[in-house]
Amino acid sequence: MKAKTLVIIAGAIVGISALILTFFGNPANMGFCIACFIRDTAGGLKLHSAGVVQYVRPEIIGLVLGAFIVAMAGKEFSPRAGSAPASRFVLGFFMMIGALMFLGCPLRMMLRISGGDLNAIVGLVGFIAGILIGIVFLNKGFSLKRAYKVSKADGYIFPGIQVVMLILLVGTPALLVFSTEGPGSMHAPVALALVGGLVVGAAAQKSRFCTAGGIRDAFLLKDFTLLIGFITVIVVVLIGNLALDSFNLGFEGQPIAHSDGLWNFLGMALVGFAAVLLGGCPLRQLILSGEGNIDSVITVVGMFIGAAVAHNFGLASSGQGPTFNGQIAVVIGFVVVAAIGLMNLQGRSVKGDA
Amino acid sequence: MIIDARGRACPEPVLMTKKALEKNPEGIEVLVDNVTARENIKRFAGNLEFQVVVEEQDEDYLLRLTK
């Protein structure tokens, strides 16, 4: 019961924070979007030069630091590494490619559903399909093998980088790039975004909230705990949007979205597939990186590079729809993720093969 | 029988437990090294009506699952 209560509270915190951040300036249906915000941050650091999506998002900084602080306080900060880091890098990379095809991570997909964006329902169906493919691999013995304890110092590096990012953002913004138009120019005040990230990061760490985990556990283990959090977010934000009169049902004219059903489906299917092999969605990877999970740090770095490549090579969709290059990248993504899946099938030794 | 699920990412510790319980329905022991895995296995085993006793061993947790 306790786990369910925690995840409902976390879902409510995620939903309310998303509503507040959108109300105070974040783009529509983008109170939080891990993929978009990592992409914006990559742009803010000039890793790509797509002018409309460049802004070092304080939410990302807050999410990692919130998880870090709560993990430290709860004695759960436990640096570990070594579970197939290169494979995780690639999975993170293609998880980003899939998300930028759809235009959002699973969390933004939920927020889009709550905003009445029916394209996100198509995305959800794809996401579930991808998760089911991932479950087939899990049932056949897929494993990225175990991680081992590493020094505490190694675990401090990524949260430390977030502190540096915050100092750059507040202290020396001239070093960074800021969009003057487009989604990157739309944002809540820095302090509010940082606090929103911290609070959600803390809640997600405590509750193990994971957008992919909810659907995965429901199918795989008949355990609906995390799924309840998933539904809580959608319901809370739906109520909020109705109250704020920002609910707009339909496929066309949705904010920062396109209505190409096939590619919305495939983009999110790739995200779901990769997320199950990784053991968690983009949000969960960020939270784990704050807990000292170096394999998740590598995954997040893969997402950063994926975002930069997506915009440098025209792979990311826009409101006009997907690009041809992006479609090729998503197809390649399925092949590569499936290859990683196949190459890591092993008999699930009950004694634990170190 | 002891299952060593240390260092495994979610949801592997639970899957390893599930598989082991199918072969040893009277009960097993599972070794994990993080709170997430500990709680997930406790919840999973509880749903199957196993008794779970947790013993802390340095930085690891030994879970005893019995009917």
Coordinates of C-alpha atoms in Angstrom, one line a residue:
Chain A
M1 CA 0.0 0.0 0.0
K2 CA 2.8 2.4 0.9
A3 CA 4.4 2.1 -2.5
K4 CA 1.1 2.9 -4.2
T5 CA 0.5 5.9 -1.9
L6 CA 4.0 7.2 -2.7
V7 CA 3.5 6.9 -6.4
I8 CA 0.1 8.6 -6.3
I9 CA 1.6 11.5 -4.4
A10 CA 4.6 11.6 -6.9
G11 CA 2.2 11.6 -9.8
A12 CA 0.2 14.4 -8.3
I13 CA 3.4 16.4 -7.7
V14 CA 4.6 15.8 -11.3
G15 CA 1.2 16.9 -12.7
I16 CA 0.8 20.0 -10.6
S17 CA 4.4 21.1 -11.2
A18 CA 3.9 20.6 -15.0
L19 CA 0.7 22.8 -14.8
I20 CA 2.5 25.5 -12.9
L21 CA 5.5 25.6 -15.2
T22 CA 3.3 25.8 -18.3
F23 CA 1.2 28.5 -16.7
F24 CA 4.3 30.5 -16.0
G25 CA 5.8 30.3 -19.4
N26 CA 6.9 26.8 -20.5
P27 CA 5.6 25.8 -24.0
A28 CA 2.1 24.3 -24.1
N29 CA 1.8 20.6 -22.9
M30 CA 5.5 20.9 -22.0
G31 CA 5.6 21.5 -18.3
F32 CA 8.1 18.8 -18.4
C33 CA 9.7 17.0 -21.3
I34 CA 12.9 15.2 -20.6
A35 CA 13.8 14.7 -24.3
C36 CA 12.9 18.3 -25.3
F37 CA 14.7 19.8 -22.3
I38 CA 17.9 17.7 -22.9
R39 CA 17.6 18.8 -26.5
D40 CA 17.2 22.5 -25.5
T41 CA 20.2 22.2 -23.1
A42 CA 22.3 20.6 -25.8
G43 CA 21.4 23.7 -28.0
G44 CA 22.1 26.1 -25.2
L45 CA 25.6 24.6 -25.0
K46 CA 26.0 25.0 -28.8
L47 CA 26.1 21.2 -29.4
H48 CA 23.5 21.9 -32.1
S49 CA 22.5 25.2 -33.7
A50 CA 18.8 24.9 -34.2
G51 CA 17.9 28.4 -33.2
V52 CA 14.4 27.7 -31.8
V53 CA 15.5 25.1 -29.3
Q54 CA 18.4 26.5 -27.4
Y55 CA 18.1 27.0 -23.6
V56 CA 19.8 25.4 -20.7
R57 CA 16.7 24.1 -18.9
P58 CA 16.9 24.5 -15.1
E59 CA 14.3 21.7 -14.8
I60 CA 17.0 19.1 -15.9
I61 CA 19.5 20.5 -13.3
G62 CA 16.8 20.4 -10.7
L63 CA 15.7 16.8 -11.5
V64 CA 19.2 15.4 -11.1
L65 CA 20.0 17.5 -8.0
G66 CA 16.6 16.7 -6.4
A67 CA 17.2 13.0 -6.8
F68 CA 20.8 13.4 -5.6
I69 CA 19.8 15.2 -2.4
V70 CA 17.0 12.8 -1.5
A71 CA 19.1 9.8 -2.3
M72 CA 21.9 11.2 -0.1
A73 CA 19.4 11.9 2.7
G74 CA 17.8 8.5 2.4
K75 CA 21.2 6.7 2.3
E76 CA 20.4 5.4 -1.2
F77 CA 23.2 7.3 -3.0
S78 CA 25.2 4.3 -4.1
P79 CA 27.5 4.8 -7.1
R80 CA 27.7 1.8 -9.4
A81 CA 28.8 1.2 -13.0
G82 CA 29.7 -1.4 -15.5
S83 CA 26.4 -2.7 -16.9
A84 CA 27.0 -2.6 -20.6
P85 CA 27.8 1.2 -20.8
A86 CA 28.4 1.4 -24.5
S87 CA 25.1 -0.4 -25.2
R88 CA 23.3 2.0 -22.9
F89 CA 24.9 4.9 -24.7
V90 CA 23.5 3.7 -28.0
L91 CA 20.1 2.9 -26.4
G92 CA 19.9 6.4 -24.9
F93 CA 20.9 7.9 -28.3
F94 CA 18.1 6.1 -30.2
M95 CA 15.6 6.7 -27.4
M96 CA 16.2 10.4 -28.1
I97 CA 15.8 9.9 -31.9
G98 CA 12.5 8.2 -31.3
A99 CA 11.3 10.9 -28.9
L100 CA 12.2 13.7 -31.3
M101 CA 10.4 11.9 -34.1
F102 CA 7.2 12.1 -31.9
L103 CA 8.2 15.4 -30.3
G104 CA 8.3 14.5 -26.7
C105 CA 9.4 11.9 -24.2
P106 CA 6.8 9.6 -22.6
L107 CA 6.1 12.2 -19.9
R108 CA 5.3 14.9 -22.5
M109 CA 3.2 12.3 -24.3
M110 CA 1.1 12.0 -21.1
L111 CA 0.9 15.8 -20.8
R112 CA -0.1 16.0 -24.5
I113 CA -2.9 13.5 -23.8
S114 CA -4.1 15.6 -20.9
G115 CA -4.1 18.6 -23.2
G116 CA -6.4 16.9 -25.6
D117 CA -3.7 16.1 -28.3
L118 CA -5.0 12.9 -29.9
N119 CA -1.7 12.4 -31.7
A120 CA -0.4 11.5 -28.3
I121 CA -2.9 8.7 -28.0
V122 CA -1.4 7.3 -31.2
G123 CA 2.0 7.8 -29.6
L124 CA 0.8 5.9 -26.5
V125 CA -0.3 3.0 -28.6
G126 CA 3.2 2.9 -30.2
F127 CA 4.8 3.3 -26.7
I128 CA 2.9 0.3 -25.5
A129 CA 3.8 -1.7 -28.6
G130 CA 7.5 -0.9 -28.1
I131 CA 7.3 -1.9 -24.4
L132 CA 5.6 -5.2 -25.4
I133 CA 8.5 -5.9 -27.8
G134 CA 10.9 -5.1 -25.0
I135 CA 9.1 -7.5 -22.7
V136 CA 9.5 -10.3 -25.2
F137 CA 13.3 -9.7 -25.0
L138 CA 13.1 -9.7 -21.2
N139 CA 11.2 -13.0 -21.1
K140 CA 13.8 -14.5 -23.5
G141 CA 16.5 -13.7 -21.0
F142 CA 17.7 -10.2 -22.1
S143 CA 20.2 -8.7 -19.6
L144 CA 22.8 -6.0 -19.8
K145 CA 24.5 -7.8 -16.9
R146 CA 25.3 -6.5 -13.5
A147 CA 26.9 -3.2 -12.3
Y148 CA 29.5 -3.0 -9.6
K149 CA 30.1 -0.5 -6.9
V150 CA 32.5 2.3 -7.7
S151 CA 33.9 5.2 -5.7
K152 CA 31.6 7.8 -4.2
A153 CA 33.6 10.4 -6.1
D154 CA 32.5 9.0 -9.4
G155 CA 28.8 9.4 -8.4
Y156 CA 29.3 13.1 -7.5
I157 CA 30.5 14.0 -11.0
F158 CA 27.2 14.2 -12.8
P159 CA 25.3 16.1 -10.0
G160 CA 28.5 18.3 -9.9
I161 CA 28.1 19.0 -13.6
Q162 CA 24.5 20.1 -12.9
V163 CA 25.8 22.6 -10.3
V164 CA 28.3 23.9 -12.9
M165 CA 25.4 24.3 -15.4
L166 CA 23.4 26.3 -12.9
I167 CA 26.4 28.6 -12.2
L168 CA 26.8 29.1 -16.0
L169 CA 23.1 29.8 -16.5
V170 CA 22.9 32.3 -13.6
G171 CA 26.4 33.7 -13.4
T172 CA 27.7 33.8 -17.0
P173 CA 24.7 33.5 -19.3
A174 CA 26.8 35.2 -22.1
L175 CA 28.6 31.9 -22.6
L176 CA 25.4 30.2 -23.5
V177 CA 22.9 30.5 -26.3
F178 CA 19.3 31.5 -25.7
S179 CA 16.6 31.1 -28.3
T180 CA 14.8 34.3 -29.0
E181 CA 11.9 32.6 -30.7
G182 CA 10.2 29.2 -30.7
P183 CA 9.9 26.7 -27.9
G184 CA 13.4 27.4 -26.6
S185 CA 12.4 31.0 -25.9
M186 CA 9.3 30.0 -23.9
H187 CA 10.1 29.1 -20.3
A188 CA 9.1 29.7 -16.7
P189 CA 11.4 31.9 -14.6
V190 CA 14.7 30.1 -13.8
A191 CA 14.1 29.9 -10.0
L192 CA 10.6 28.4 -10.5
A193 CA 11.8 25.9 -13.1
L194 CA 14.7 24.9 -10.8
V195 CA 12.4 24.4 -7.8
G196 CA 9.9 22.5 -10.0
G197 CA 12.8 20.2 -11.1
L198 CA 14.0 19.7 -7.5
V199 CA 10.6 18.8 -6.2
V200 CA 9.8 16.4 -9.0
G201 CA 13.3 14.9 -8.9
A202 CA 12.8 14.3 -5.2
A203 CA 9.4 12.8 -5.6
A204 CA 10.4 10.6 -8.5
Q205 CA 13.4 9.3 -6.6
K206 CA 11.3 8.4 -3.5
S207 CA 8.5 6.8 -5.5
R208 CA 10.6 5.1 -8.4
F209 CA 8.2 6.8 -10.8
C210 CA 8.8 5.6 -14.3
T211 CA 6.6 6.1 -17.3
A212 CA 7.8 2.9 -19.1
G213 CA 8.0 0.9 -15.9
G214 CA 4.2 1.3 -15.2
I215 CA 3.1 -0.3 -18.4
R216 CA 6.0 -2.9 -18.3
D217 CA 5.1 -4.1 -14.8
A218 CA 1.4 -4.2 -15.6
F219 CA 2.0 -6.6 -18.5
L220 CA 5.1 -8.5 -17.1
L221 CA 4.3 -8.8 -13.4
K222 CA 0.6 -7.9 -13.1
D223 CA 1.9 -5.2 -10.8
F224 CA 0.0 -1.9 -11.3
T225 CA 1.8 0.2 -8.7
L226 CA 3.8 2.4 -11.2
L227 CA 0.9 2.5 -13.6
I228 CA -1.2 4.2 -11.0
G229 CA 1.4 7.0 -11.0
F230 CA 1.2 7.2 -14.8
I231 CA -2.6 7.5 -14.6
T232 CA -2.4 10.0 -11.7
V233 CA -0.3 12.4 -13.8
I234 CA -2.7 12.3 -16.8
V235 CA -5.8 12.8 -14.6
V236 CA -4.3 15.6 -12.5
V237 CA -3.1 17.5 -15.6
L238 CA -6.4 16.9 -17.4
I239 CA -8.4 18.4 -14.5
G240 CA -5.9 21.3 -14.4
N241 CA -6.2 21.9 -18.2
L242 CA -10.0 21.9 -18.0
A243 CA -9.9 24.3 -15.1
L244 CA -7.5 26.6 -16.9
D245 CA -9.4 26.3 -20.2
S246 CA -6.3 25.0 -22.0
F247 CA -7.9 21.7 -23.0
N248 CA -8.1 21.4 -26.8
L249 CA -9.3 18.1 -28.2
G250 CA -8.2 17.1 -31.7
F251 CA -5.4 16.0 -34.0
E252 CA -4.7 19.2 -35.9
G253 CA -3.1 22.4 -34.7
Q254 CA -1.8 20.9 -31.5
P255 CA 1.1 22.8 -29.9
I256 CA 4.6 21.5 -30.9
A257 CA 3.2 18.4 -32.4
H258 CA 2.5 16.9 -35.8
S259 CA -0.3 14.6 -37.0
D260 CA 1.6 12.0 -38.9
G261 CA 0.1 8.9 -37.2
L262 CA 2.5 6.3 -38.5
W263 CA 5.6 8.2 -37.4
N264 CA 4.1 9.2 -34.0
F265 CA 3.5 5.6 -33.5
L266 CA 6.9 4.4 -34.6
G267 CA 8.8 7.2 -32.8
M268 CA 7.2 6.3 -29.4
A269 CA 7.5 2.5 -30.1
L270 CA 11.3 3.0 -30.5
V271 CA 11.3 4.9 -27.2
G272 CA 9.3 2.2 -25.4
F273 CA 11.5 -0.6 -26.8
A274 CA 14.7 1.1 -25.8
A275 CA 13.3 2.2 -22.4
V276 CA 12.5 -1.4 -21.5
L277 CA 15.9 -2.7 -22.4
L278 CA 17.4 0.2 -20.4
G279 CA 15.2 -0.5 -17.4
G280 CA 13.6 2.9 -17.4
C281 CA 12.3 5.9 -19.3
P282 CA 14.2 9.1 -19.9
L283 CA 12.9 10.7 -16.7
R284 CA 14.0 7.6 -14.7
Q285 CA 17.4 7.6 -16.3
L286 CA 17.9 11.2 -15.1
I287 CA 16.8 10.3 -11.6
L288 CA 19.1 7.3 -11.5
S289 CA 22.0 9.4 -12.7
G290 CA 21.4 11.6 -9.6
E291 CA 21.5 8.5 -7.4
G292 CA 25.0 7.7 -8.6
N293 CA 24.1 5.2 -11.3
I294 CA 26.9 5.8 -13.8
D295 CA 25.3 3.6 -16.4
S296 CA 22.4 5.9 -16.4
V297 CA 24.8 8.9 -16.7
I298 CA 26.1 7.3 -19.8
T299 CA 22.5 6.8 -21.1
V300 CA 21.8 10.5 -20.5
V301 CA 25.0 11.4 -22.3
G302 CA 23.7 9.2 -25.2
M303 CA 20.5 11.2 -25.1
F304 CA 22.4 14.5 -25.3
I305 CA 24.4 13.4 -28.2
G306 CA 21.3 11.9 -29.9
A307 CA 19.6 15.3 -29.5
A308 CA 22.5 17.2 -31.0
V309 CA 22.8 14.8 -33.9
A310 CA 19.1 14.9 -34.4
H311 CA 19.2 18.6 -35.0
N312 CA 22.5 18.8 -36.8
F313 CA 21.3 16.2 -39.4
G314 CA 17.7 17.1 -39.7
L315 CA 16.3 14.1 -37.9
A316 CA 14.0 15.8 -35.5
S317 CA 10.4 16.4 -36.5
S318 CA 8.7 19.8 -36.5
G319 CA 5.2 21.0 -36.4
Q320 CA 5.1 20.4 -40.1
G321 CA 5.8 16.7 -39.6
P322 CA 8.7 14.2 -39.7
T323 CA 11.7 14.5 -42.0
F324 CA 12.9 11.8 -44.4
N325 CA 16.2 11.7 -42.6
G326 CA 14.4 11.3 -39.3
Q327 CA 12.3 8.4 -40.7
I328 CA 15.5 6.6 -41.8
A329 CA 17.1 7.2 -38.4
V330 CA 14.1 5.7 -36.6
V331 CA 14.2 2.6 -38.8
I332 CA 18.0 2.3 -38.2
G333 CA 17.1 2.8 -34.5
F334 CA 14.8 -0.3 -34.5
V335 CA 17.5 -2.4 -36.2
V336 CA 20.2 -1.3 -33.8
V337 CA 18.1 -1.6 -30.6
A338 CA 16.9 -5.1 -31.7
A339 CA 20.5 -6.1 -32.4
I340 CA 21.5 -5.0 -28.9
G341 CA 18.6 -7.0 -27.6
L342 CA 19.5 -10.1 -29.5
M343 CA 23.2 -9.9 -28.6
N344 CA 22.4 -9.7 -24.9
L345 CA 20.1 -12.7 -24.6
Q346 CA 21.3 -15.1 -22.1
G347 CA 20.0 -17.9 -20.1
R348 CA 18.8 -16.2 -16.9
S349 CA 21.0 -18.0 -14.5
V350 CA 19.2 -18.3 -11.2
K351 CA 22.5 -18.3 -9.4
G352 CA 23.5 -15.0 -10.9
D353 CA 26.2 -15.0 -13.4
A354 CA 28.7 -12.4 -12.4
Chain B
M1 CA 19.0 -21.6 -2.8
I2 CA 20.4 -18.1 -2.9
I3 CA 19.8 -15.8 -5.9
D4 CA 22.5 -13.2 -6.4
A5 CA 20.7 -10.2 -8.0
R6 CA 23.2 -7.6 -6.8
G7 CA 24.0 -4.9 -9.4
R8 CA 21.1 -5.8 -11.6
A9 CA 18.9 -3.1 -13.1
C10 CA 15.2 -3.0 -12.8
P11 CA 13.2 -5.3 -13.4
E12 CA 15.9 -8.1 -13.4
P13 CA 16.0 -8.8 -9.7
V14 CA 12.2 -9.4 -9.7
L15 CA 12.4 -11.6 -12.9
M16 CA 15.2 -13.6 -11.4
T17 CA 13.1 -14.1 -8.2
K18 CA 10.1 -15.1 -10.3
K19 CA 12.0 -17.7 -12.2
A20 CA 13.7 -19.1 -9.1
L21 CA 10.4 -19.4 -7.3
E22 CA 8.9 -21.4 -10.2
K23 CA 11.6 -24.0 -9.6
N24 CA 11.6 -23.7 -5.8
P25 CA 8.0 -23.0 -4.8
E26 CA 8.7 -23.6 -1.1
G27 CA 11.0 -20.6 -0.9
I28 CA 14.4 -19.0 -1.8
E29 CA 16.8 -16.4 -0.6
V30 CA 17.6 -13.4 -2.7
L31 CA 20.6 -11.1 -2.3
V32 CA 20.2 -7.5 -3.6
D33 CA 22.2 -4.3 -3.1
N34 CA 19.7 -1.5 -3.4
V35 CA 16.5 -0.4 -1.8
T36 CA 14.5 -0.3 -5.1
A37 CA 15.2 -4.0 -5.8
R38 CA 14.5 -4.9 -2.1
E39 CA 11.1 -3.2 -2.2
N40 CA 10.2 -4.5 -5.6
I41 CA 10.9 -8.1 -4.5
K42 CA 9.1 -7.7 -1.2
R43 CA 6.0 -6.4 -3.1
F44 CA 6.2 -9.2 -5.7
A45 CA 6.7 -11.9 -3.1
G46 CA 4.0 -10.4 -1.0
N47 CA 1.5 -10.6 -3.9
L48 CA 2.3 -14.3 -4.1
E49 CA 1.7 -14.6 -0.4
F50 CA 5.3 -15.4 0.6
Q51 CA 6.7 -14.2 4.0
V52 CA 9.7 -12.0 3.5
V53 CA 12.3 -11.4 6.1
V54 CA 15.0 -8.9 5.3
E55 CA 18.5 -9.1 6.8
E56 CA 21.1 -6.3 6.2
Q57 CA 24.5 -7.6 5.3
D58 CA 27.0 -4.8 5.1
E59 CA 25.7 -2.8 2.1
D60 CA 23.5 -5.6 0.8
Y61 CA 20.1 -7.0 1.7
L62 CA 19.4 -10.7 2.0
L63 CA 15.7 -11.5 1.5
R64 CA 14.3 -14.8 2.8
L65 CA 11.2 -15.7 1.0
T66 CA 9.1 -18.5 2.6
K67 CA 5.6 -19.8 2.2

